[in-house]
mmCIF file of C-alpha atoms in Angstrom:
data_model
loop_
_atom_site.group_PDB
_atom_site.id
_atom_site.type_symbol
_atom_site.label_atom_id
_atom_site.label_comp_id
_atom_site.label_asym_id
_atom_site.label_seq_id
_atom_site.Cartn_x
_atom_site.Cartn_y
_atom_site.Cartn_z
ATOM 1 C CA UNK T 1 6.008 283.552 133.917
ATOM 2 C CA UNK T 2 8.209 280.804 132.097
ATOM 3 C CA UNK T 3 11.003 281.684 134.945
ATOM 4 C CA UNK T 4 8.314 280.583 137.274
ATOM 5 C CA UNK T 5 6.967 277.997 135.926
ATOM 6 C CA UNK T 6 10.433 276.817 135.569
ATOM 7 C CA UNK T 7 11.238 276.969 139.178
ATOM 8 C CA UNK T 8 8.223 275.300 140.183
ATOM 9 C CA UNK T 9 9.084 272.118 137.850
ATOM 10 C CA UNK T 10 12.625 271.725 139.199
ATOM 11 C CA UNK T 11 11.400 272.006 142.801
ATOM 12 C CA UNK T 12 8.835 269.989 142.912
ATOM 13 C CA UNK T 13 11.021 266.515 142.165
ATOM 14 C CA UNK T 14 13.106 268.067 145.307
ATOM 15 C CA UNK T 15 10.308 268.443 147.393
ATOM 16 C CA UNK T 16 9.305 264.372 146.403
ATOM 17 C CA UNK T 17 12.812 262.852 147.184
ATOM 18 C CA UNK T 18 13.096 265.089 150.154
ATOM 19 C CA UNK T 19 9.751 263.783 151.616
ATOM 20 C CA UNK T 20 11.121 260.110 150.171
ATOM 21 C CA UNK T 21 13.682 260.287 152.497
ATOM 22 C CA UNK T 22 11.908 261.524 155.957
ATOM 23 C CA UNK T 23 9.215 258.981 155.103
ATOM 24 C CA UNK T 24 12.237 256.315 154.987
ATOM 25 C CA UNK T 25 14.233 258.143 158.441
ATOM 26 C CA UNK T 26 11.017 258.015 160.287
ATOM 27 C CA UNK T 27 10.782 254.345 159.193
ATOM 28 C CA UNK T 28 14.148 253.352 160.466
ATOM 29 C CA UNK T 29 13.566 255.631 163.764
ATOM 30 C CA UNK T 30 10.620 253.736 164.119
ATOM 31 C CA UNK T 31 11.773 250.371 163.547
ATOM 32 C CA UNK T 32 14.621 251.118 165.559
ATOM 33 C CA UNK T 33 12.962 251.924 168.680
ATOM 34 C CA UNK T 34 11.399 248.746 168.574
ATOM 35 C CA UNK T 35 14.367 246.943 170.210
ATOM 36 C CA UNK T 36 15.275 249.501 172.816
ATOM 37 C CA UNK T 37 14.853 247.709 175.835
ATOM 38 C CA UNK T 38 13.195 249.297 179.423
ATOM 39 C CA UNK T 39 16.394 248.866 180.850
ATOM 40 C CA UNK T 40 18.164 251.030 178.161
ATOM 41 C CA UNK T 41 15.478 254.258 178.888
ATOM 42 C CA UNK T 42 16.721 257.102 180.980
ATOM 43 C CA UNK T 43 16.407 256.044 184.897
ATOM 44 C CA UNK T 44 13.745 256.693 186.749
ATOM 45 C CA UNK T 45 13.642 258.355 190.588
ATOM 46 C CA UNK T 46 13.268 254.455 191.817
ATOM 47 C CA UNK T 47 16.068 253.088 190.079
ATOM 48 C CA UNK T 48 18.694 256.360 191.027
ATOM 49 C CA UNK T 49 17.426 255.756 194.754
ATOM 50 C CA UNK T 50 18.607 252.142 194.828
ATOM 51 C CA UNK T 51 21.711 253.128 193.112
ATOM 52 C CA UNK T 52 22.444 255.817 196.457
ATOM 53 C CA UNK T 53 21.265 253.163 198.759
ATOM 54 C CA UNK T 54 23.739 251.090 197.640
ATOM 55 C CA UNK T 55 26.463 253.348 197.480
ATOM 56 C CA UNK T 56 25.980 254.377 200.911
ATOM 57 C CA UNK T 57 25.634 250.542 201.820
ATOM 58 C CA UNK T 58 29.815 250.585 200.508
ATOM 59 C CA UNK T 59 30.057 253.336 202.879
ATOM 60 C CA UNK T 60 29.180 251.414 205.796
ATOM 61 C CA UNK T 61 31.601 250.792 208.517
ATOM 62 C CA UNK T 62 32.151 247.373 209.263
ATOM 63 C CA UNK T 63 30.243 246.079 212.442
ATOM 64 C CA UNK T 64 32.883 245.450 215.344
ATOM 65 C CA UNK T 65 33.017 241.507 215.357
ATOM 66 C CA UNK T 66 34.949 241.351 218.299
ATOM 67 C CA UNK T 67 38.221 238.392 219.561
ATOM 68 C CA UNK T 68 35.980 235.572 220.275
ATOM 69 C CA UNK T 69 34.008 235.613 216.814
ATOM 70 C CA UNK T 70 37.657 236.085 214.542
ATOM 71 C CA UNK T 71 38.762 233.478 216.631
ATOM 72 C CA UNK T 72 36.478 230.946 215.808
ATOM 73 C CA UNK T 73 37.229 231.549 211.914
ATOM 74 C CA UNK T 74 40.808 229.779 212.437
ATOM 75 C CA UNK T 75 39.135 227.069 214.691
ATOM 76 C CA UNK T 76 39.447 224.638 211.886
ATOM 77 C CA UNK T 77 43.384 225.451 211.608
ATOM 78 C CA UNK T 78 43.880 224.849 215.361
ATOM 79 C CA UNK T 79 43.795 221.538 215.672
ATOM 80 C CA UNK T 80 46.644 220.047 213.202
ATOM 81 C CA UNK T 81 47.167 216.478 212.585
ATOM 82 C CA UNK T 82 50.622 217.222 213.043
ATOM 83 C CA UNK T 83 51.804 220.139 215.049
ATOM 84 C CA UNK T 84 55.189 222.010 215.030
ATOM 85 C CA UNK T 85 56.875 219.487 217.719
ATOM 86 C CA UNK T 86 55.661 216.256 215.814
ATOM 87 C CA UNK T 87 56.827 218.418 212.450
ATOM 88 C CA UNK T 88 60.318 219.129 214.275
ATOM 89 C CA UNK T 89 60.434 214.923 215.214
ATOM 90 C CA UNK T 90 59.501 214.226 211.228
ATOM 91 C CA UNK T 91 61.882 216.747 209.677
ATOM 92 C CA UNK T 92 65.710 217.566 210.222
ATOM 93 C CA UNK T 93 65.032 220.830 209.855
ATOM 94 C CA UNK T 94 65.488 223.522 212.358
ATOM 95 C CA UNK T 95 65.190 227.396 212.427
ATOM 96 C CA UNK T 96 65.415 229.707 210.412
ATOM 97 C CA UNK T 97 64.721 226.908 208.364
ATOM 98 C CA UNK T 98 62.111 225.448 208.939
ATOM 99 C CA UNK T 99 58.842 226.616 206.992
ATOM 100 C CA UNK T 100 56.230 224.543 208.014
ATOM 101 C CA UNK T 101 54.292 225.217 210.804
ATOM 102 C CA UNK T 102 51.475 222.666 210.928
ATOM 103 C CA UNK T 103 49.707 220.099 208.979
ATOM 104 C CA UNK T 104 46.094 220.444 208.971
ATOM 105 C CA UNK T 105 45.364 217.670 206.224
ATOM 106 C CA UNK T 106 46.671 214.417 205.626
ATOM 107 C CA UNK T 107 46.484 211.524 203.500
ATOM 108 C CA UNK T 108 49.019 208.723 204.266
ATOM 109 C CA UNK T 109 51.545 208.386 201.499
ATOM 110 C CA UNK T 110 49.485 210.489 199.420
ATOM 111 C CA UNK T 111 48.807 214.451 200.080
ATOM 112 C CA UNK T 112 48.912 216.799 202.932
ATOM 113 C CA UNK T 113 47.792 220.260 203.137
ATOM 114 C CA UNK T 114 50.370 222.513 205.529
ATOM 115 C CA UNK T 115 50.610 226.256 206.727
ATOM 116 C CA UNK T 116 53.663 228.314 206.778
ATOM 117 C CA UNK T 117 53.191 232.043 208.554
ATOM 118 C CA UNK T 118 54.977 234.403 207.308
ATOM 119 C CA UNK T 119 56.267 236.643 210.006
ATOM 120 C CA UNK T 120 58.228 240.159 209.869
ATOM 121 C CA UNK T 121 61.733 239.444 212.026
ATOM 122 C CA UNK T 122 62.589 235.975 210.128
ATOM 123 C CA UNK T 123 65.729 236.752 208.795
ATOM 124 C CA UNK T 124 65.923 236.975 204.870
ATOM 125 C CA UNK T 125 63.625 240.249 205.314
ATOM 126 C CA UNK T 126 66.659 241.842 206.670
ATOM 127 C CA UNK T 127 67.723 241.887 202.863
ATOM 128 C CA UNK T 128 64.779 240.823 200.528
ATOM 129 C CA UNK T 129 63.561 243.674 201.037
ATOM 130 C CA UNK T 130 64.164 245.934 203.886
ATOM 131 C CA UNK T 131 61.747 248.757 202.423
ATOM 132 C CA UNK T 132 59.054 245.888 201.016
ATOM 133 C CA UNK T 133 59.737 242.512 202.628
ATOM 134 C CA UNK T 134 58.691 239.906 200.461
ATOM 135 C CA UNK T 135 59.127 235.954 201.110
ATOM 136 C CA UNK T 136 61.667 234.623 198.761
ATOM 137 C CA UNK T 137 60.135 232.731 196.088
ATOM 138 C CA UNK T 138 63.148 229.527 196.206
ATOM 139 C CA UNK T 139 61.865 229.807 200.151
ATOM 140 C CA UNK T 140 58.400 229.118 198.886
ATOM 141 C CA UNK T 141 59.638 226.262 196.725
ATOM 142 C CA UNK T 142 61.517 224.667 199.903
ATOM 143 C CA UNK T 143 58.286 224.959 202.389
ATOM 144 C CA UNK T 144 56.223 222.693 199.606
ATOM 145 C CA UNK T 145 59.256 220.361 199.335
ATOM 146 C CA UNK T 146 59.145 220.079 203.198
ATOM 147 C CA UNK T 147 55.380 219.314 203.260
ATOM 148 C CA UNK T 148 56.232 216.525 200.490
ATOM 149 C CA UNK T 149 58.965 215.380 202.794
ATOM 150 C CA UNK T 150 56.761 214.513 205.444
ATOM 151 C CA UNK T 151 54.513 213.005 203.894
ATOM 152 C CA UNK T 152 57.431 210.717 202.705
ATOM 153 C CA UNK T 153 59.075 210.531 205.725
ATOM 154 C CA UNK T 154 56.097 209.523 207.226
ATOM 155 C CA UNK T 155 55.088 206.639 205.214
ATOM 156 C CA UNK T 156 58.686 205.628 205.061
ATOM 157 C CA UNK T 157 58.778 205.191 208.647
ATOM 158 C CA UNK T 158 62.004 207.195 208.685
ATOM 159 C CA UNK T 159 61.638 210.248 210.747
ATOM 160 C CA UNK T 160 64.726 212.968 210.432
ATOM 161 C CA UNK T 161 66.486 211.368 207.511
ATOM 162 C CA UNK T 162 67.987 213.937 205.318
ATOM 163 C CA UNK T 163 66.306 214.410 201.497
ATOM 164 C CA UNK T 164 67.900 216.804 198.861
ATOM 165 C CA UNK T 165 66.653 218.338 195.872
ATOM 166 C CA UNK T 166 66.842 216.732 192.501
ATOM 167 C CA UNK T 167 64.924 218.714 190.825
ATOM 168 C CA UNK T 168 61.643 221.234 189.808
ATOM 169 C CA UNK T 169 59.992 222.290 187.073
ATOM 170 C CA UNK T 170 56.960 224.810 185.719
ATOM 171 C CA UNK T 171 57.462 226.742 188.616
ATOM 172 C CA UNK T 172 54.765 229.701 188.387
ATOM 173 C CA UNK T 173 54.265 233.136 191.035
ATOM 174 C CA UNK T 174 51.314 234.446 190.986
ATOM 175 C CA UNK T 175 51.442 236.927 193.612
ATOM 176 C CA UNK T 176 53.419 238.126 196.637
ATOM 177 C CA UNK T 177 53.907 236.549 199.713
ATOM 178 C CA UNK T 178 54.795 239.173 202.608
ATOM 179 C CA UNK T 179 54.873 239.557 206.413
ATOM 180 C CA UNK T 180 51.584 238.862 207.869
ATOM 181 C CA UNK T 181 49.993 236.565 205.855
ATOM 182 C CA UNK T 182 49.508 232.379 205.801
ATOM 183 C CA UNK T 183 50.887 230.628 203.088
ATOM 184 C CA UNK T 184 48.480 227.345 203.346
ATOM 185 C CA UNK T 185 50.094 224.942 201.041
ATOM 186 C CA UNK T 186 48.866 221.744 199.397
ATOM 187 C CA UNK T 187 51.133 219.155 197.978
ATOM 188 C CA UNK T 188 50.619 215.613 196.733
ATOM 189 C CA UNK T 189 52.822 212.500 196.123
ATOM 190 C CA UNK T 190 52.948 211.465 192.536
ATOM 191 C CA UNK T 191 55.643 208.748 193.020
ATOM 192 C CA UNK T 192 57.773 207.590 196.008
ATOM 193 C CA UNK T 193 60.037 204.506 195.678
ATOM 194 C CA UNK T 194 63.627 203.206 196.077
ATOM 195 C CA UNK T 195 64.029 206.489 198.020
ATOM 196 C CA UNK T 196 63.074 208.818 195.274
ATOM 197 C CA UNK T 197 59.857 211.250 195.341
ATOM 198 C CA UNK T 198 58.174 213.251 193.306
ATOM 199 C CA UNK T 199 55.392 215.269 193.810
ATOM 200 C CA UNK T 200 53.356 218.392 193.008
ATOM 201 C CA UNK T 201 52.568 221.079 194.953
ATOM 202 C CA UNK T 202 50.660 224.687 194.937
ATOM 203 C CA UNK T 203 50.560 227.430 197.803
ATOM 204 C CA UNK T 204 47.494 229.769 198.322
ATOM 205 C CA UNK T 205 47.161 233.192 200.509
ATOM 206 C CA UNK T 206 44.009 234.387 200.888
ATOM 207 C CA UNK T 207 42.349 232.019 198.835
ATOM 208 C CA UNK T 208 44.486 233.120 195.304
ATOM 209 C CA UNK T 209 47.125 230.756 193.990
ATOM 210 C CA UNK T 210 50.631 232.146 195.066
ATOM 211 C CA UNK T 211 52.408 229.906 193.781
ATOM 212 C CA UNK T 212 52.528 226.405 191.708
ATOM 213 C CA UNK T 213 54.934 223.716 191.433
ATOM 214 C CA UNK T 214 54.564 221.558 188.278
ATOM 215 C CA UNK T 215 56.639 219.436 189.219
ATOM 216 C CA UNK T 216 59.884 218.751 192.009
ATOM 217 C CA UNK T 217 61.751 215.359 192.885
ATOM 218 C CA UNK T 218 63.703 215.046 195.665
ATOM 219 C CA UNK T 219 66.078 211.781 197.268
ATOM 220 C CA UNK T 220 66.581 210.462 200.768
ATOM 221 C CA UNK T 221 69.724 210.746 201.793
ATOM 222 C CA UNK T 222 71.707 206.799 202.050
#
C-alpha cells in the first residue's frame, strides 16, 4: 500500500505539468493560427484551375501577325532625319567603316539618337568570332563617336572634316551585340568649342543598355 500510495504522489505533479504544458501548446497553436492568412491555406479546385489555365496560356502559339503588321512596328525608324547618303556627305567615313546607318533623332548642336545594324558578312566577324560573332566592343565605342561627330559636324557647318580620338572614359558592356540585331544609340554634346568635343553616349538593343560611354572627347582635324 505505501508503494502505491507512493507512486500515486510522484505522478500526480507529472500529470499537472504535463497538462501545464498542452494547455500552453494549444495556446500558442491557437494564437498562432490567428495570423495565417487565406492565401497561405492549401489551394482550392478554383485557384489550381487558374493556375492550368495559365500555364496552358504560356503554351500558346503565337498568332501569325503577318509582313504588313511587323512592318509597321519599324515605321517610326523609316523615316530618318538623316539617312545613310546625307550620313556619307556629313562623315569621312566609308565602308567597312562606317557604323551609322541613320539618324532618327536630332537636336542641333545638342543630341542625336542613331542606329547601327549589325549584320553577319561585315568583316571583323571573320575573326571576332567565327564560331560566335560578336560586334567588337572598341567598334561600339567608334559608332557613338560617329553619331557625336555629326552632330558636331553639323553645327560646325563643316561636313567631311576629319576628327580623332582624344579620349574615353567609364566605358561599361552590359551585354552582347551580335549579327542580327540594331544597336540604336543615343549620344549627347556636353561641350564643343575651338574644335574640341566632348560628349556622352549609351547604346541599347532590344531595349537593355549595351553599352555606356561616361565620357569621350574627340578634335577636328586643322
Amino acid at each position: 500500500y505505501q508503494c502505491q500510495q507512493h507512486t500515486v504522489e510522484n505522478t500526480q505533479p507529472y500529470i499537472t505539468i504535463s497538462n501545464m504544458k498542452l494547455a500552453i501548446l494549444t495556446t500558442l497553436i491557437t494564437a498562432a493560427s490567428a495570423f495565417v492568412t487565406p492565401g497561405a491555406r492549401a489551394p482550392t479546385k478554383t485557384f489550381l484551375r487558374a493556375e492550368e489555365e495559365a500555364a496552358a496560356a504560356d503554351d500558346e502559339v503565337p498568332e501569325f501577325r503577318g509582313a504588313m503588321e511587323i512592318a509597321a512596328l519599324t515605321a517610326s525608324i523609316n523615316n530618318p532625319v538623316f539617312d545613310s547618303e546625307e550620313i556619307s556627305r556629313t562623315l569621312p567615313h566609308r565602308y567597312p567603316f562606317l557604323l551609322v546607318d541613320k539618324v532618327i533623332e536630332y537636336e542641333a548642336g545638342k543630341r542625336a539618337v542613331g542606329l547601327k545594324a549589325i549584320t553577319a558578312n561585315e568583316p571583323q566577324f571573320t575573326g571576332h568570332f567565327p564560331d560566335r560573332p560578336i560586334m567588337p566592343g572598341v567598334l561600339q565605342v567608334e559608332a557613338l563617336a560617329q553619331l557625336a561627330g555629326i552632330v558636331c559636324l553639323k553645327s560646325a557647318d563643316d561636313p567631311g572634316a576629319v576628327f580623332f580620338f582624344a579620349g574615353a572614359d567609364r566605358i561599361k558592356w552590359k551585354r552582347p551585340v551580335v549579327p542580327g540585331e540594331i544597336l540604336v544609340m543615343e549620344v549627347e554634346i556636353l561641350r564643343f568649342r575651338r574644335g574640341l568635343a566632348k560628349a556622352t553616349g549609351k547604346g541599347y538593343v532590344n531595349g537593355e543598355l549595351a553599352i555606356e560611354v561616361g565620357s569621350m572627347t574627340f578634335a577636328l582635324a586643322k
